[in-house]
Coordinates of C-alpha atoms (C1' of nucleotides) in Angstrom, one line a residue:
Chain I
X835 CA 112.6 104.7 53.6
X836 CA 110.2 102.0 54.2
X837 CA 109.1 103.5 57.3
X838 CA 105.2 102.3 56.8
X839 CA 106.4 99.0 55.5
X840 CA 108.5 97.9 58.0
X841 CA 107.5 95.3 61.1
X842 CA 108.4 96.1 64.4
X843 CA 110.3 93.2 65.9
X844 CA 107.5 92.8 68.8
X845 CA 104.9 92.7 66.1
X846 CA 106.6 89.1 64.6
X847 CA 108.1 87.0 67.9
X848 CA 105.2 88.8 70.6
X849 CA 101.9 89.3 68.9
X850 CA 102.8 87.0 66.0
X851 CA 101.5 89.3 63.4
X852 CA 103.3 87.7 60.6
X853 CA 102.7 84.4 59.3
X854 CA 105.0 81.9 58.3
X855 CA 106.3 82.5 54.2
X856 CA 105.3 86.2 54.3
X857 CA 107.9 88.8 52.8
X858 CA 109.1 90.9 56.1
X859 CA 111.0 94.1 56.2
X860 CA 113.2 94.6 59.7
X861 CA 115.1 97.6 61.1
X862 CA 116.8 97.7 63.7
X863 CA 120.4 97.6 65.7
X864 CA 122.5 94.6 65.2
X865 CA 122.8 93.4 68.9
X866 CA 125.0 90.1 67.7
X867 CA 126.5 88.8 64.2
X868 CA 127.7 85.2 64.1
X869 CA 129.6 84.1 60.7
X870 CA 130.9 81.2 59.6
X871 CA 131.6 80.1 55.8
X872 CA 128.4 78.9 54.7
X873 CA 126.2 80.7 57.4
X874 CA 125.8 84.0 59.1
X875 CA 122.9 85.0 62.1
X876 CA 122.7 88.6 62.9
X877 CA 120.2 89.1 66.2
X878 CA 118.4 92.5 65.4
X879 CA 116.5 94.3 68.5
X880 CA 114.5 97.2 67.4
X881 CA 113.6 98.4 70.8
X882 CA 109.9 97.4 70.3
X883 CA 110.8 94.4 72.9
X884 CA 113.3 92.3 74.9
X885 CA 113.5 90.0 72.2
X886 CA 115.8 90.0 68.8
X887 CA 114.6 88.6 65.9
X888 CA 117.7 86.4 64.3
X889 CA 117.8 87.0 60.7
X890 CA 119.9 84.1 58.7
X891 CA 122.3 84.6 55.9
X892 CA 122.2 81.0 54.2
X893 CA 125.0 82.4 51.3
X894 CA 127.2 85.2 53.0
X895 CA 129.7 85.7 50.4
X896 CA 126.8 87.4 48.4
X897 CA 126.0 89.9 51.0
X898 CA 129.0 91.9 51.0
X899 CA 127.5 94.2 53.7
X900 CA 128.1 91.8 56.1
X901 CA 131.9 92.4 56.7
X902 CA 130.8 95.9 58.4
X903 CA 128.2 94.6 60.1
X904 CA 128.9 94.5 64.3
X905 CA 127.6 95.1 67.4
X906 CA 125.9 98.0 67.2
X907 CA 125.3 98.6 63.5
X908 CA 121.8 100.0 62.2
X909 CA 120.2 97.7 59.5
X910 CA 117.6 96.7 57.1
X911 CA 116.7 93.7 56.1
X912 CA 114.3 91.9 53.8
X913 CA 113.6 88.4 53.4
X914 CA 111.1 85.8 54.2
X915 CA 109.8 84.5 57.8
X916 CA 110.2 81.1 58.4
X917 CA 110.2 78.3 60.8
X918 CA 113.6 77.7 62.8
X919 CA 114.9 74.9 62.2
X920 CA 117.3 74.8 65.6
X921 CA 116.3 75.8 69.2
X922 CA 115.9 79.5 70.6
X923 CA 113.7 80.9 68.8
X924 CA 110.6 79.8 67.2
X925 CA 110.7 81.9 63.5
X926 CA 113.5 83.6 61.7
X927 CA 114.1 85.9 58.8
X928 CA 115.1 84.1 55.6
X929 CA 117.3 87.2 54.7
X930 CA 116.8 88.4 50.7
X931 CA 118.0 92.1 51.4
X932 CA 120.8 93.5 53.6
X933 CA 121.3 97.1 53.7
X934 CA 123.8 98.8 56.5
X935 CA 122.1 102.0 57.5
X936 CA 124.6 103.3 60.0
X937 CA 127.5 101.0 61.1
X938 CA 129.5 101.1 64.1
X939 CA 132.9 100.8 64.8
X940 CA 136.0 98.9 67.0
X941 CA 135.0 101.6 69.4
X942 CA 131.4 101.0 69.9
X943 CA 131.5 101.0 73.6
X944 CA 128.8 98.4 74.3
X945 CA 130.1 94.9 73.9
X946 CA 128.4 91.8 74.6
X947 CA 129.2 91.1 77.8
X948 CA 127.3 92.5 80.8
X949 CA 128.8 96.3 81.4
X950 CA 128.3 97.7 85.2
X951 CA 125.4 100.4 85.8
X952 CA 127.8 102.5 86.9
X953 CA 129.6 102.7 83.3
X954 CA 126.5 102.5 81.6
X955 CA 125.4 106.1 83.1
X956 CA 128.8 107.7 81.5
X957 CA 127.2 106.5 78.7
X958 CA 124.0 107.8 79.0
X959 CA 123.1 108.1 75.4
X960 CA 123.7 104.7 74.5
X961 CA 122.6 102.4 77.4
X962 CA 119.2 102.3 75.9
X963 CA 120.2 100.0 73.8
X964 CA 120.9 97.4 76.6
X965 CA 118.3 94.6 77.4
X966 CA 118.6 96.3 80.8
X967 CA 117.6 99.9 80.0
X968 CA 115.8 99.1 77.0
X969 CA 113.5 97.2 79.6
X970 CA 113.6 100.5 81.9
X971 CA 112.6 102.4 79.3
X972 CA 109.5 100.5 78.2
X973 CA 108.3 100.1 81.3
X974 CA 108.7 103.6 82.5
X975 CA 106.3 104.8 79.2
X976 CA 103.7 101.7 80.2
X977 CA 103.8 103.2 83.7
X978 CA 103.3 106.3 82.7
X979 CA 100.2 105.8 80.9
X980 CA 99.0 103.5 83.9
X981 CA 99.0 106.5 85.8
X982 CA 97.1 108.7 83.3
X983 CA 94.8 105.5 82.9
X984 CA 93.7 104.8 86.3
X985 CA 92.6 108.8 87.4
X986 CA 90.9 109.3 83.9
X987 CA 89.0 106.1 84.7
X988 CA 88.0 107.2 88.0
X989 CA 86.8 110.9 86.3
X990 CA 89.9 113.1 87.3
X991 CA 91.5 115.4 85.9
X992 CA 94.8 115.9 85.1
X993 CA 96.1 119.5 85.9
X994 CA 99.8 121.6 85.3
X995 CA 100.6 123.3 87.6
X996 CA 103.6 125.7 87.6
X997 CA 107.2 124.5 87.5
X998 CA 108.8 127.7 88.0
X999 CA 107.2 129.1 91.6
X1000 CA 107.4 131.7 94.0
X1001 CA 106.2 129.9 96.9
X1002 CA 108.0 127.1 98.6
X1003 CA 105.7 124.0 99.9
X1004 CA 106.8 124.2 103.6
X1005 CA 109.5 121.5 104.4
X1006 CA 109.5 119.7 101.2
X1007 CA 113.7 120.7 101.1
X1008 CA 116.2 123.0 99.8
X1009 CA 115.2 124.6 96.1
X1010 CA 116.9 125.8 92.9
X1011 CA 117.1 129.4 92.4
X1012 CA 115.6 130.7 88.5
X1013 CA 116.9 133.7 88.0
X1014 CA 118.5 136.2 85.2
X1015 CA 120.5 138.3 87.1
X1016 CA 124.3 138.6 86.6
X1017 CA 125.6 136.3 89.3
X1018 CA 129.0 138.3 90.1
X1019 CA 127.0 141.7 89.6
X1020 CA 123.5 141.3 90.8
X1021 CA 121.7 144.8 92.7
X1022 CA 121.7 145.0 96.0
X1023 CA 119.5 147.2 98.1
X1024 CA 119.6 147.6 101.7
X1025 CA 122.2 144.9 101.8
X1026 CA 119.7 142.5 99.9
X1027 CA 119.7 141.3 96.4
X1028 CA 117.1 143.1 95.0
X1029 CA 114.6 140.6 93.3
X1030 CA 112.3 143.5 91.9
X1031 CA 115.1 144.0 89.4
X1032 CA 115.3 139.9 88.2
X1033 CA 113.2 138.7 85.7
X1034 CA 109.9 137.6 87.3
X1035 CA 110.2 140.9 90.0
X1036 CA 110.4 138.1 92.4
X1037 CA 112.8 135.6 93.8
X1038 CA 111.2 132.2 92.4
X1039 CA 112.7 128.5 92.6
X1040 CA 111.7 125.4 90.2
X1041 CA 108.7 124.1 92.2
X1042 CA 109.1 121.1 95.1
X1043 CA 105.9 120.1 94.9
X1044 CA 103.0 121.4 92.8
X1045 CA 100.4 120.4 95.8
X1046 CA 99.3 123.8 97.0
X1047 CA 98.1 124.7 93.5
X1048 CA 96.6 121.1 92.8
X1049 CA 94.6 122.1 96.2
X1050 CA 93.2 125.3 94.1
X1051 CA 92.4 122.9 91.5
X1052 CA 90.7 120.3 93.8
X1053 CA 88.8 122.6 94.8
X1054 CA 86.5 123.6 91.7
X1055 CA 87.5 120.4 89.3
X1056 CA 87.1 118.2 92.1
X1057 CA 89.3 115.5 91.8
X1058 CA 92.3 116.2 90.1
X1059 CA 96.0 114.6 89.7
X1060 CA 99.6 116.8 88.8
X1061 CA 102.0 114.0 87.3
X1062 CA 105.4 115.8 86.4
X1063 CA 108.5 116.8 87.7
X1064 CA 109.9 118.5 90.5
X1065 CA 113.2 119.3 92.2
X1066 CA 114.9 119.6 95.0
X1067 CA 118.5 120.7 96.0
X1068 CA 119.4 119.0 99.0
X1069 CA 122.7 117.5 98.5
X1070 CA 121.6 114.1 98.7
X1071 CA 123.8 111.2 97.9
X1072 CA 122.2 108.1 97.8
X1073 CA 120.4 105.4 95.7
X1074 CA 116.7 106.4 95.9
X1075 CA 117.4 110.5 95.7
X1076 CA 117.5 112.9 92.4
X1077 CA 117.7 116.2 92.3
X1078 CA 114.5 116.4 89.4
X1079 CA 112.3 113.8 89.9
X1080 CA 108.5 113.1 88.0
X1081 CA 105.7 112.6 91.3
X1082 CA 102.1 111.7 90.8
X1083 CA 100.2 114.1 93.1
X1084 CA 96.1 113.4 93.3
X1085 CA 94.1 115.9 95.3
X1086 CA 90.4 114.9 96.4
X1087 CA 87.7 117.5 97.3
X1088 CA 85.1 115.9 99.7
X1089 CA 87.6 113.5 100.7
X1090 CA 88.9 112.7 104.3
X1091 CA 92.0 110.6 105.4
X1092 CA 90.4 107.7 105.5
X1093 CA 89.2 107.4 101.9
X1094 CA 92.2 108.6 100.8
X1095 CA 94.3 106.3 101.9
X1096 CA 91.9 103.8 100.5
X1097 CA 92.7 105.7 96.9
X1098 CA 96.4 105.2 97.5
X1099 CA 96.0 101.2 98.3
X1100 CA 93.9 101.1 95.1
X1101 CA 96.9 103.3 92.8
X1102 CA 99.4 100.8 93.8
X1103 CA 97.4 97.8 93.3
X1104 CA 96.5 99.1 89.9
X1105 CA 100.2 99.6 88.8
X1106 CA 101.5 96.8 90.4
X1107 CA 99.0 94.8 88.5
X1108 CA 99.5 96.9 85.3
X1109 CA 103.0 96.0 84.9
X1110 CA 102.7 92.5 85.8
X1111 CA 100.2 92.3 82.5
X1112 CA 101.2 94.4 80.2
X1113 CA 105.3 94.2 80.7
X1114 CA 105.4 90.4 80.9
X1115 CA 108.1 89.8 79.5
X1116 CA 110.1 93.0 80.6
X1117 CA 109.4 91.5 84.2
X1118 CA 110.4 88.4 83.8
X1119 CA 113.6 89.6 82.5
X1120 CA 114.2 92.0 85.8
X1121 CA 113.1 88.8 87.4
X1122 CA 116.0 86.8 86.4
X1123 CA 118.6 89.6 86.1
X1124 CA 117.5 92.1 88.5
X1125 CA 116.1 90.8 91.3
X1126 CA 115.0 87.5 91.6
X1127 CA 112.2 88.6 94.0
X1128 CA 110.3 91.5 92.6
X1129 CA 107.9 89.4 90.9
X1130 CA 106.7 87.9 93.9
X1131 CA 106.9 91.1 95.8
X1132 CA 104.1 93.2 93.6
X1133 CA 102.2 89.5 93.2
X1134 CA 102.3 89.8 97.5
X1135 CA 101.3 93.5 97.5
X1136 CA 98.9 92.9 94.9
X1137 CA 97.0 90.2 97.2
X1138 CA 97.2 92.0 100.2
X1139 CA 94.8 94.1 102.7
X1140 CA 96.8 97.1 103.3
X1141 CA 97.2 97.5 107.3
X1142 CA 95.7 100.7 108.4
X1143 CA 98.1 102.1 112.1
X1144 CA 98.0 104.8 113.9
X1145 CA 100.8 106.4 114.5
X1146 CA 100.6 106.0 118.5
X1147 CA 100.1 102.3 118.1
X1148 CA 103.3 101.8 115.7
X1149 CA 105.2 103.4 118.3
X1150 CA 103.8 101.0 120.4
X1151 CA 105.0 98.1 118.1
X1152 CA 108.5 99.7 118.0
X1153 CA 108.6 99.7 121.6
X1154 CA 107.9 96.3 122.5
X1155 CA 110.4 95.2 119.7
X1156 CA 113.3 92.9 120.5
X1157 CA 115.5 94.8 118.0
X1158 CA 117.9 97.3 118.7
X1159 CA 117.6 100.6 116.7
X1160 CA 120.2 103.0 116.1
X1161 CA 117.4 105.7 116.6
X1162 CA 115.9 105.5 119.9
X1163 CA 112.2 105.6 119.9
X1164 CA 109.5 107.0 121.7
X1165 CA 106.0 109.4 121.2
X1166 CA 106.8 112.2 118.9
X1167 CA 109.9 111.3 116.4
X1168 CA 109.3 111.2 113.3
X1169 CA 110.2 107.3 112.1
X1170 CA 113.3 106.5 110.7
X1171 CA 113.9 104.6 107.8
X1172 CA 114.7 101.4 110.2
X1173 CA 111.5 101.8 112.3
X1174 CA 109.6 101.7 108.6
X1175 CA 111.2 98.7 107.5
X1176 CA 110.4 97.0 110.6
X1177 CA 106.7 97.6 110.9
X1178 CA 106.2 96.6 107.2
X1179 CA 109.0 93.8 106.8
X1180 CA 109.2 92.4 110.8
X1181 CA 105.5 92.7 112.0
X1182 CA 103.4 93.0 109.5
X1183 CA 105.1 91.9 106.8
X1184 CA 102.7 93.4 104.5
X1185 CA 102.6 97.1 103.4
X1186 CA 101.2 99.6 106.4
X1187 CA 99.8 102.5 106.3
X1188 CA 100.8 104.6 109.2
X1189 CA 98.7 107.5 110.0
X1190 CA 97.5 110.0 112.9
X1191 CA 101.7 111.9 113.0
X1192 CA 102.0 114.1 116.0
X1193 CA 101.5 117.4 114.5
X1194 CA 105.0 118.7 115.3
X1195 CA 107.0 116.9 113.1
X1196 CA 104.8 117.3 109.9
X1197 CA 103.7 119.8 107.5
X1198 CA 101.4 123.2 107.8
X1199 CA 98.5 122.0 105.9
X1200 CA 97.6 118.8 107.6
X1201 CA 94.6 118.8 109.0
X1202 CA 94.8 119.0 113.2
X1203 CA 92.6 115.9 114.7
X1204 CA 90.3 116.6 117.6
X1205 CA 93.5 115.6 119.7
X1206 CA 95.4 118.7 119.2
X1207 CA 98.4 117.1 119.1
X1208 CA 98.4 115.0 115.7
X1209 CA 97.7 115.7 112.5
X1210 CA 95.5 113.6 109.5
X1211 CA 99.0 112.6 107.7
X1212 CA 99.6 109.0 106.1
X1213 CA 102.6 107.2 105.1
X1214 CA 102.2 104.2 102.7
X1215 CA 105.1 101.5 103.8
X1216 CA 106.1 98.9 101.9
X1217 CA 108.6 95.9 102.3
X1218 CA 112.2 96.3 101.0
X1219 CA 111.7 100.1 100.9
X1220 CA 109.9 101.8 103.7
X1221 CA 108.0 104.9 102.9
X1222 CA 106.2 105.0 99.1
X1223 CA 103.7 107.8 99.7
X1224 CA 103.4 110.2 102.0
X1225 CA 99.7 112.1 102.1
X1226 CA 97.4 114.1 104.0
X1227 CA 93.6 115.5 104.8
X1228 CA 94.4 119.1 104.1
X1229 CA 93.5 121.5 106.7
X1230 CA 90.0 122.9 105.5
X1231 CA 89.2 125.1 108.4
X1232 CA 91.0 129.0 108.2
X1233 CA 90.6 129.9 111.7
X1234 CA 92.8 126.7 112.6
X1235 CA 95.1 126.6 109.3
X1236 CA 95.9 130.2 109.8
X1237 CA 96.6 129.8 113.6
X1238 CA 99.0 126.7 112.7
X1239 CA 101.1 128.8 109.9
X1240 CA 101.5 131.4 112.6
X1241 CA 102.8 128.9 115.0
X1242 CA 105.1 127.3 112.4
X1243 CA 106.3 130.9 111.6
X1244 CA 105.1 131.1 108.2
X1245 CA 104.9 134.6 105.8
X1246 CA 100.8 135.0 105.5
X1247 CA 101.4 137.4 103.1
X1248 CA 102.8 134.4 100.2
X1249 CA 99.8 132.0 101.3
X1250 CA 97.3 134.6 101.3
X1251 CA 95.8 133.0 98.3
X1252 CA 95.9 129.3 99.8
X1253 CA 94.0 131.0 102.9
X1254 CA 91.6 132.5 100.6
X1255 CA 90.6 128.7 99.5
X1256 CA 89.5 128.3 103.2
X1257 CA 87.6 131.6 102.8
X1258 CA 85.6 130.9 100.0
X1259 CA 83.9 127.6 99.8
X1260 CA 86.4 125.5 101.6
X1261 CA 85.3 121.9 101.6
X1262 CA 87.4 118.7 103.0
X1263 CA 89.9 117.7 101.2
X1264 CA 93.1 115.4 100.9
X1265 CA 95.7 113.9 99.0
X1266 CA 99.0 112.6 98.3
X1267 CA 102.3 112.2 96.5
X1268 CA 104.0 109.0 95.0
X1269 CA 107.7 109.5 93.3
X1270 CA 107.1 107.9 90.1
X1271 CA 110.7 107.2 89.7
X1272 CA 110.9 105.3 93.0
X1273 CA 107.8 103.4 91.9
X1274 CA 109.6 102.3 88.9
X1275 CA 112.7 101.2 91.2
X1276 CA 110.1 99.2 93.2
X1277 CA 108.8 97.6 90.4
X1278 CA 112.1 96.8 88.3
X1279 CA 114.2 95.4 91.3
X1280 CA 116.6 98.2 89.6
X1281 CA 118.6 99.4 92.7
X1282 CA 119.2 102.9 91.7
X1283 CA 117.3 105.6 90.9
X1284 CA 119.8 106.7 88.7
X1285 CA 119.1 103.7 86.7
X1286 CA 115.6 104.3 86.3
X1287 CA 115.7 107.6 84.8
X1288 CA 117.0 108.1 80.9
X1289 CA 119.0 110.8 82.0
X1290 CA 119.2 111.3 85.9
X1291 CA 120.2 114.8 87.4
X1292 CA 122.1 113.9 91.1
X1293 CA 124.4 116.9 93.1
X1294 CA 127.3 116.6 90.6
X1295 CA 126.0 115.3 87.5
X1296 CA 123.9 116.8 85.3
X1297 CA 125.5 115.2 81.7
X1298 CA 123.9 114.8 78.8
Chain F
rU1287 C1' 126.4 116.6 105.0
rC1288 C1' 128.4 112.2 107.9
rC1289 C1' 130.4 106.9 108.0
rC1290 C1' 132.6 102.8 105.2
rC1291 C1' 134.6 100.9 100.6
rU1292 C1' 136.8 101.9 96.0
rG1293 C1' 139.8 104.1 91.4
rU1294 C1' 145.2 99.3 87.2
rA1295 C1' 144.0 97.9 79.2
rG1296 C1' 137.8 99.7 75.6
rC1297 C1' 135.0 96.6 79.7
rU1298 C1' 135.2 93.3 84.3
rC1299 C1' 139.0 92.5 87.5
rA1300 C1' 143.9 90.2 89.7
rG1301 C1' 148.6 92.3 91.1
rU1302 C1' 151.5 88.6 97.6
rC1303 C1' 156.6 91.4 101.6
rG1304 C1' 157.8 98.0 98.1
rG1305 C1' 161.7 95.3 93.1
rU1306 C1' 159.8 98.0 87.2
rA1307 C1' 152.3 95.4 84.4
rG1308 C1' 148.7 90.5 84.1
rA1309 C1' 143.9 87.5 83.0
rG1310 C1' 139.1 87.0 80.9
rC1311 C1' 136.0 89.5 77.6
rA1312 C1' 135.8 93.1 73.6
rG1313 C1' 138.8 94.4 69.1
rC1314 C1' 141.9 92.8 64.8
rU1315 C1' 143.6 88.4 61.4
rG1316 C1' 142.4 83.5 60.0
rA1317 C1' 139.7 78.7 60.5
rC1318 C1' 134.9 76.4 60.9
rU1319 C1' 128.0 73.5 57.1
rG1320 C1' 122.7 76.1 61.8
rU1321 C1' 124.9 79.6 65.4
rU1322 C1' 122.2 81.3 70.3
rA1323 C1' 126.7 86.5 74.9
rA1324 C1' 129.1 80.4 69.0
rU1325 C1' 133.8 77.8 69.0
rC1326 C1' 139.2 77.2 67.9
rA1327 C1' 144.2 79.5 66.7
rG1328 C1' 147.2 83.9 66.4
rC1329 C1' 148.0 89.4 67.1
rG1330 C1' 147.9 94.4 69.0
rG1331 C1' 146.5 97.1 73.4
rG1332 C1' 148.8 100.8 79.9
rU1333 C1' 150.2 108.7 81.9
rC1334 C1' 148.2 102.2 87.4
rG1335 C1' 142.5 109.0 88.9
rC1336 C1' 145.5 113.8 89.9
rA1337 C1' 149.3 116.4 92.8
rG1338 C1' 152.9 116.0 96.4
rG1339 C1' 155.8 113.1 100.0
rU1340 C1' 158.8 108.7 102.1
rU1341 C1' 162.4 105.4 99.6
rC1342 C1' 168.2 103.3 96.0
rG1343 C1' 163.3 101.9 94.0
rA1344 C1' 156.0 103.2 94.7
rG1345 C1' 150.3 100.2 91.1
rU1346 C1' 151.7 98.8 96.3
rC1347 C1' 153.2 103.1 102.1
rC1348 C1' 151.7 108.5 103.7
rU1349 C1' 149.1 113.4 102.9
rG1350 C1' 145.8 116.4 100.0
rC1351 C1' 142.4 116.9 96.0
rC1352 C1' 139.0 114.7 92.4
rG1353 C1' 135.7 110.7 90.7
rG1354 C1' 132.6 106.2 91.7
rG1355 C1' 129.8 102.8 95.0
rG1356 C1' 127.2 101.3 99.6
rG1357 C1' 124.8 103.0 104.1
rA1358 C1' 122.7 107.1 107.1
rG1359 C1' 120.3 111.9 107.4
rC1360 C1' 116.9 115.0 104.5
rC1361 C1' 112.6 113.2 101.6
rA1362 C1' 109.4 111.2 97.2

RNA sequence: UCCCCUGUAGCUCAGUCGGUAGAGCAGCUGACUGUUAAUCAGCGGGUCGCAGGUUCGAGUCCUGCCGGGGGAGCCA
């Protein structure tokens, strides 16, 4: 194969790599073929960009390849570059060489014409090939590597921490059981399943959040950031819910709310950004197809001074508003997904950070403020969404942490060893958690998180 | 889990008052001297999600189940 001699298409229409007259070798999928007696155009995408590079045919009857070549067909080709002589595109590939590599059929599935998202999942395995999901899938690596990017920049490191776990982070929802025992037969003792026997001598889950143990590693690296995936079974069914899901999950020693909510503006900013540069043309194309908005959005994020709220006072702002909510407010809810959108969309109109939650409606580790009743949480808002990241100043003092597990009604004996970081050196800390596939929805305009994902797992579907 | 919508050709959909199945695209065949999701002509294509019920007769009305979508809750 010419593996090592081949051009990617991006390397000839993007970063014009190839001059005019230079012999060219292409692979790629067919994504078009137009024939007519004296002239044939095949539009080749190689998944190396949105564009196709249109390869010309001046003699077809002397390629008799081409009557199997359709939608879908892998093929090589070989053949000069050269000037295009109509509109659309600015070279072309005189074609010398036409090889069929893998054809396909009257029952390729993907025609054309635009399909629906919703039959493009049954089809998993082949929507990559779309402009739509092609474009997903590039910008979902570039992302990726933005994340990696900006914490090695800033000197953190990036930590595993366990995916199979015997200890549930508090609240974060409903988990999948890992187990090996025979479902219909398991042992029982004392009218219990008896876990000792199971594989691990344990019951353990596939973790919800690796946060506790990113905490451990905070807390001799430094600064550290998990960025992998997680799970939860809650039988949700809606657009911006999977049941496994990648998150992006920096933890800070030395680090109060404050500056850690100045961390998370900076993420954002720094993907945002990201995207817009280096997946220009991948955003324009979710511009026009997707949502003709989004690249206004990030530019308007980008630009803007994140607002910093109290909690107390966004009740405040909720209270004096002329809109009616479904969910009545007042001191001590926890804000719905309507009370979000309105801070950032109605009064703001700029993301918000929301911070200072009464300490009743969030988690065990957040640190308690000299209040007593609220606790060092943030939420980053954002237009069009609502909630984007939800963080915390972890509770660094033992006394007070183990006194608030008590309260909550929490099993000491399975934290023992995240009380024994409070024993030992504790120091302030804090931290968040972004879903990286809901960043990608922001970014995209794509509308479903099941569309954002290669090959999403939701309650009843798990395919492919 | 709750509320609303929805399921008809490979895809996207129409189908009126209950009267026996239709369009575009895709596919196939042919035409065409540079096309751009080419164009033009012709052809084939259906277990109307599944099961039951009402009726002389059900794609259409009713019940149940299953699938899909939107919203809410839970959350990231």
């Amino acid at each position: 194969m010419d593996y090592f001699k081949r051009t990617r298409v991006a390397d000839i229409i993007l970063k014009e790599k190839v001059s005019v007259g230079q012999e060219t070798i292409v692979m790629g999928w067919v994504r078009t073929a137009r024939e007519s007696s004296n002239v044939a155009f095949i539009d080749i995408n190689d998944g190396s960009c949105m564009g196709n590079l249109q390869a010309v045919i001046d003699n077809p009857t002397n390629f008799p390849a081409l009557k199997e070549i359709a939608t879908g067909a892998a093929i090589r080709v070989a053949g000069t570059l050269v000037e295009s002589p109509a509109k659309g595109q600015k070279v072309e590939l005189a074609v010398k060489e036409l090889q069929l590599l893998g054809k396909a059929d009257n029952t390729y599935p993907l025609q054309k014409k635009r399909h629906s998202f919703e039959f493009l999942r049954e089809i998993a395995h082949l929507r990559p090939r779309t402009n739509t999901f092609g474009a997903v899938g590039r910008l979902r690596s570039k992302i990726a590597y933005a994340v990696h990017k900006f914490y090695q920049e800033r000197g953190f490191y990036y930590i595993h921490t366990p995916i199979i776990t015997a200890s549930d982070c508090e609240g974060a929802g409903d988990m999948f059981r890992i187990t090996t025992l025979p479902l219909n037969q398991a042992p029982v003792l004392d009218g219990h399943i008896d876990f000792n026997q199971d594989f691990f001598a344990a019951e353990t889950f596939l973790t919800v959040s690796g946060q506790l143990e990113a905490e451990t590693a905070a807390l001799a690296l430094g600064d550290v950031y998990t960025f992998g995936p997680t799970f939860r079974a809650e039988n949700s069914n809606t657009s911006r819910h999977a049941s496994e899901f990648w998150m992006i999950e920096p933890e800070m020693a030395f680090c109060n709310l404050q500056e850690n909510m100045q961390i998370a503006t900076d993420f954002l900013k720094y993907l945002f950004k990201y995207a817009l540069d280096e997946c220009a043309d991948e955003m324009n194309f979710f511009n026009s197809w997707i949502d003709k908005t989004v690249i206004e959005t990030l530019t308007h994020v980008i630009e803007s001074d994140f607002v910093r709220l109290p909690y107390t006072d966004a009740i405040k702002e909720l209270e004096k508003a002329k809109v009616k909510f479904e969910f009545p407010v007042k001191w001590g809810i926890d804000l719905q997904t309507e009370h979000e959108r309105y801070i950032t969309e109605q009064v703001f109109k700029k993301p918000v950070i929301v911070y200072d939650y009464p300490k009743s409606i969030k988690a065990f580790y957040m640190r308690i403020n000299d209040d007593g009743k609220t606790v060092g949480a943030m939420d980053v808002l954002v237009p069009k969404i609502g909630e984007i990241i939800g963080g915390s100043q972890r509770e660094e003092r033992y006394d007070v942490l183990k006194a608030h597990m008590e309260e909550k009604g929490l099993n000491l004996d399975t934290y023992s060893w995240y009380l024994d970081l409070r024993q030992y050196g504790t120091a302030p800390h804090s931290g968040f958690g972004l879903g990286f596939d809901r960043t990608l929805m922001y970014i995209s305009g794509m509308a479903n998180i099941r569309d954002v994902a290669p090959f999403p797992r939701v309650p009843r579907w798990a395919k492919f």
